[in-house]
PDB file of C-alpha atoms in Angstrom:
ATOM      1  CA  MET L  10     -35.380  24.670 -33.688  1.00 56.00           C
ATOM      2  CA  GLU L  11     -36.246  27.343 -31.117  1.00 57.00           C
ATOM      3  CA  PHE L  12     -38.034  26.959 -27.681  1.00 51.00           C
ATOM      4  CA  PRO L  13     -41.261  29.077 -26.430  1.00 55.00           C
ATOM      5  CA  ALA L  14     -40.134  31.751 -24.143  1.00 55.00           C
ATOM      6  CA  PRO L  15     -41.979  29.882 -21.248  1.00 54.00           C
ATOM      7  CA  TYR L  16     -40.179  26.826 -22.323  1.00 51.00           C
ATOM      8  CA  ALA L  17     -36.398  27.762 -23.008  1.00 53.00           C
ATOM      9  CA  VAL L  18     -33.871  25.045 -21.917  1.00 51.00           C
ATOM     10  CA  PRO L  19     -30.121  26.174 -21.513  1.00 55.00           C
ATOM     11  CA  TRP L  20     -27.472  24.858 -24.528  1.00 51.00           C
ATOM     12  CA  GLN L  21     -26.162  22.465 -21.535  1.00 50.00           C
ATOM     13  CA  TYR L  22     -29.285  20.354 -20.646  1.00 55.00           C
ATOM     14  CA  LEU L  23     -28.957  19.531 -23.978  1.00 55.00           C
ATOM     15  CA  LEU L  24     -24.913  18.379 -24.399  1.00 54.00           C
ATOM     16  CA  PRO L  25     -24.578  14.741 -22.989  1.00 54.00           C
ATOM     17  CA  HIS L  26     -22.430  14.516 -19.895  1.00 56.00           C
ATOM     18  CA  ASN L  27     -19.220  13.583 -19.949  1.00 54.00           C
ATOM     19  CA  ARG L  28     -19.513  10.531 -17.357  1.00 54.00           C
ATOM     20  CA  LEU L  29     -22.280   9.373 -20.257  1.00 54.00           C
ATOM     21  CA  SER L  30     -19.920   9.341 -23.693  1.00 53.00           C
ATOM     22  CA  PRO L  31     -18.954   5.342 -23.266  1.00 53.00           C
ATOM     23  CA  TYR L  32     -15.666   6.378 -23.853  1.00 54.00           C
ATOM     24  CA  ASN L  33     -13.446   7.324 -20.952  1.00 55.00           C
ATOM     25  CA  ILE L  34     -11.179   9.923 -21.576  1.00 58.00           C
ATOM     26  CA  ILE L  35      -8.051   9.310 -18.900  1.00 59.00           C
ATOM     27  CA  PRO L  36      -5.839  11.861 -18.124  1.00 64.00           C
ATOM     28  CA  GLU L  37      -2.216  11.716 -19.875  1.00 67.00           C
ATOM     29  CA  ASN L  38      -0.403  12.187 -16.474  1.00 70.00           C
ATOM     30  CA  TYR L  39      -2.279   9.339 -15.008  1.00 80.00           C
ATOM     31  CA  VAL L  40      -1.192   7.793 -11.652  1.00 86.00           C
ATOM     32  CA  GLN L  41      -3.097   4.421 -10.490  1.00 90.00           C
ATOM     33  CA  TRP L  42      -3.189   3.947  -6.886  1.00 90.00           C
ATOM     34  CA  THR L  43      -3.641   0.377  -4.829  1.00 91.00           C
ATOM     35  CA  GLU L  44      -3.696   0.232  -1.685  1.00 91.00           C
ATOM     36  CA  THR L  45      -2.477  -3.747  -0.422  1.00 91.00           C
ATOM     37  CA  PRO L  46      -2.163  -4.714   3.209  1.00 89.00           C
ATOM     38  CA  GLU L  47       1.638  -4.758   3.120  1.00 91.00           C
ATOM     39  CA  SER L  48       2.293  -2.103   0.508  1.00 92.00           C
ATOM     40  CA  HIS L  49       0.429   0.560  -1.266  1.00 92.00           C
ATOM     41  CA  ILE L  50       1.810   1.137  -4.994  1.00 94.00           C
ATOM     42  CA  PHE L  51       2.073   3.345  -7.634  1.00 93.00           C
ATOM     43  CA  SER L  52       1.459   2.119 -11.704  1.00 93.00           C
ATOM     44  CA  ALA L  53       2.299   5.102 -14.682  1.00 90.00           C
ATOM     45  CA  ASP L  54       1.711   4.458 -17.999  1.00 89.00           C
ATOM     46  CA  ILE L  55       4.888   6.323 -19.261  1.00 86.00           C
ATOM     47  CA  PRO L  56       5.169   5.243 -23.138  1.00 85.00           C
ATOM     48  CA  GLY L  57       7.815   6.587 -25.050  1.00 84.00           C
ATOM     49  CA  VAL L  58      10.402   7.271 -22.377  1.00 85.00           C
ATOM     50  CA  ARG L  59      13.053   5.960 -21.575  1.00 86.00           C
ATOM     51  CA  LYS L  60      14.462   4.185 -18.702  1.00 89.00           C
ATOM     52  CA  GLU L  61      17.366   7.125 -17.987  1.00 89.00           C
ATOM     53  CA  GLU L  62      14.712   9.511 -18.529  1.00 88.00           C
ATOM     54  CA  LEU L  63      12.306   8.475 -14.938  1.00 90.00           C
ATOM     55  CA  LYS L  64      13.596   9.698 -12.086  1.00 91.00           C
ATOM     56  CA  VAL L  65      11.816   8.655  -9.021  1.00 91.00           C
ATOM     57  CA  GLU L  66      12.695  11.125  -5.863  1.00 92.00           C
ATOM     58  CA  LEU L  67      11.847  11.378  -1.837  1.00 91.00           C
ATOM     59  CA  GLU L  68      11.382  15.110  -1.089  1.00 90.00           C
ATOM     60  CA  ASP L  69      11.502  16.173   2.512  1.00 89.00           C
ATOM     61  CA  SER L  70      10.149  12.111   3.663  1.00 85.00           C
ATOM     62  CA  LYS L  71       6.479  12.681   3.293  1.00 90.00           C
ATOM     63  CA  TYR L  72       6.181  13.130  -1.214  1.00 92.00           C
ATOM     64  CA  LEU L  73       6.626  11.078  -3.976  1.00 91.00           C
ATOM     65  CA  ILE L  74       7.727  12.160  -7.325  1.00 91.00           C
ATOM     66  CA  ILE L  75       7.883  10.884 -10.158  1.00 90.00           C
ATOM     67  CA  ARG L  76       9.032  13.127 -13.330  1.00 89.00           C
ATOM     68  CA  THR L  77      10.577  13.184 -16.714  1.00 88.00           C
ATOM     69  CA  VAL L  78      14.236  14.182 -17.279  1.00 88.00           C
ATOM     70  CA  ALA L  79      16.527  15.053 -20.057  1.00 84.00           C
ATOM     71  CA  VAL L  80      19.320  12.593 -19.876  1.00 83.00           C
ATOM     72  CA  ASP L  81      21.301  14.979 -22.158  1.00 81.00           C
ATOM     73  CA  GLU L  82      20.712  19.254 -21.596  1.00 77.00           C
ATOM     74  CA  SER L  83      20.187  19.065 -26.096  1.00 77.00           C
ATOM     75  CA  THR L  84      17.196  16.648 -26.268  1.00 79.00           C
ATOM     76  CA  GLU L  85      14.039  16.913 -24.534  1.00 78.00           C
ATOM     77  CA  PRO L  86      12.473  13.587 -22.928  1.00 74.00           C
ATOM     78  CA  ALA L  87      10.293  11.881 -25.429  1.00 74.00           C
ATOM     79  CA  ARG L  88       6.900  12.850 -22.967  1.00 79.00           C
ATOM     80  CA  LYS L  89       6.809  15.316 -19.676  1.00 85.00           C
ATOM     81  CA  PHE L  90       6.031  13.847 -16.871  1.00 85.00           C
ATOM     82  CA  LYS L  91       5.576  14.835 -13.114  1.00 89.00           C
ATOM     83  CA  ARG L  92       3.540  14.160 -10.474  1.00 90.00           C
ATOM     84  CA  LYS L  93       4.167  14.733  -6.895  1.00 92.00           C
ATOM     85  CA  PHE L  94       2.001  11.878  -3.781  1.00 90.00           C
ATOM     86  CA  ARG L  95       1.720  12.858  -0.528  1.00 92.00           C
ATOM     87  CA  LEU L  96       2.543   9.642   1.326  1.00 90.00           C
ATOM     88  CA  PRO L  97       1.533   8.116   4.237  1.00 86.00           C
ATOM     89  CA  ALA L  98       2.190   8.153   7.528  1.00 83.00           C
ATOM     90  CA  ARG L  99       3.626   4.733   8.420  1.00 86.00           C
ATOM     91  CA  VAL L 100       5.958   3.553   5.159  1.00 89.00           C
ATOM     92  CA  ASP L 101       9.493   1.686   4.991  1.00 89.00           C
ATOM     93  CA  LEU L 102      10.986   4.776   3.252  1.00 88.00           C
ATOM     94  CA  ASP L 103      14.504   2.639   2.668  1.00 89.00           C
ATOM     95  CA  GLY L 104      12.243  -0.139   0.757  1.00 90.00           C
ATOM     96  CA  ILE L 105      10.864   1.619  -1.474  1.00 91.00           C
ATOM     97  CA  THR L 106      11.404  -0.342  -4.887  1.00 93.00           C
ATOM     98  CA  ALA L 107      10.444   1.173  -8.519  1.00 93.00           C
ATOM     99  CA  GLY L 108      10.568  -0.146 -11.802  1.00 93.00           C
ATOM    100  CA  TYR L 109       9.909   0.798 -15.506  1.00 92.00           C
ATOM    101  CA  GLU L 110       9.180  -2.923 -17.904  1.00 92.00           C
ATOM    102  CA  ASP L 111       7.298  -2.813 -21.584  1.00 89.00           C
ATOM    103  CA  GLY L 112       6.155   1.469 -20.833  1.00 87.00           C
ATOM    104  CA  VAL L 113       4.373   0.813 -17.428  1.00 91.00           C
ATOM    105  CA  LEU L 114       6.542   2.474 -14.700  1.00 92.00           C
ATOM    106  CA  THR L 115       5.502   0.998 -11.108  1.00 94.00           C
ATOM    107  CA  VAL L 116       6.879   1.870  -7.564  1.00 94.00           C
ATOM    108  CA  THR L 117       6.313  -0.167  -4.721  1.00 94.00           C
ATOM    109  CA  VAL L 118       5.183   1.762  -1.126  1.00 92.00           C
ATOM    110  CA  PRO L 119       6.030  -0.753   1.686  1.00 93.00           C
ATOM    111  CA  ARG L 120       4.089  -0.320   4.814  1.00 90.00           C
ATOM    112  CA  SER L 121       5.888   0.215   7.677  1.00 85.00           C
ATOM    113  CA  LEU L 122       5.394  -3.010  10.755  1.00 73.00           C
ATOM    114  CA  ARG L 123       6.949  -1.416  13.247  1.00 61.00           C
ATOM    115  CA  ARG L 124       5.063  -1.015  16.442  1.00 56.00           C
ATOM    116  CA  ASP L 125       4.325   2.242  18.842  1.00 54.00           C
ATOM    117  CA  PHE L 126       5.529   1.335  22.320  1.00 54.00           C
ATOM    118  CA  TYR L 127       4.393  -1.650  24.314  1.00 56.00           C
ATOM    119  CA  ILE L 128       3.139  -1.010  27.918  1.00 53.00           C
ATOM    120  CA  ASP L 129       2.534  -4.464  30.432  1.00 56.00           C
ATOM    121  CA  VAL L 130      -0.641  -3.918  32.172  1.00 56.00           C
ATOM    122  CA  SER L 131       1.222  -5.770  34.759  1.00 55.00           C
ATOM    123  CA  ASP L 132       4.083  -3.701  36.120  1.00 51.00           C
ATOM    124  CA  GLU L 133       2.243  -0.673  36.337  1.00 48.00           C
ATOM    125  CA  LEU L 134      -0.447  -1.995  37.650  1.00 48.00           C
ATOM    126  CA  GLY L 135       2.030  -1.626  41.250  1.00 50.00           C
ATOM    127  CA  ARG L 136       3.036   1.894  40.570  1.00 51.00           C
ATOM    128  CA  VAL L 137      -0.296   4.000  40.459  1.00 50.00           C
ATOM    129  CA  GLY L 138      -1.892   5.501  42.868  1.00 48.00           C
ATOM    130  CA  VAL L 139      -5.116   6.930  43.177  1.00 48.00           C
ATOM    131  CA  LEU L 140      -5.841   9.975  42.622  1.00 48.00           C
ATOM    132  CA  ALA L 141      -8.931  11.398  43.155  1.00 49.00           C
ATOM    133  CA  SER L 142     -11.542   9.378  44.068  1.00 48.00           C
ATOM    134  CA  ALA L 143     -14.989   9.470  43.089  1.00 51.00           C
ATOM    135  CA  ALA L 144     -17.953  11.350  45.090  1.00 51.00           C
TER     136      ALA L 144
END
């Protein structure tokens, strides 16, 4: 069907948008991030990969890297996967745990409950002097 010149419609408006589709298309290397009051949880669906082929590592104490590696130099991993995440500022790096069960890798990064510092106001009031007075 042809449209007359004043009513010409580009083809991009006739094709449905991907969000209008009833199917949710999830990328192959999708990782779900969930934030709880106690921790950050990263979940990746990686079926067909052996536990020995998965590697979870920290880089510069700022980045969490999840990837697959070959166990032997002669074999390739069942699926190539690599994702890199920047960690939030206040996390407990020593408490990071990972588990792999039924094709789902779950990495838990606990939040740090450390406080910066505390100044007791009652102790400091006696030592603080007035530097300038308001006019």
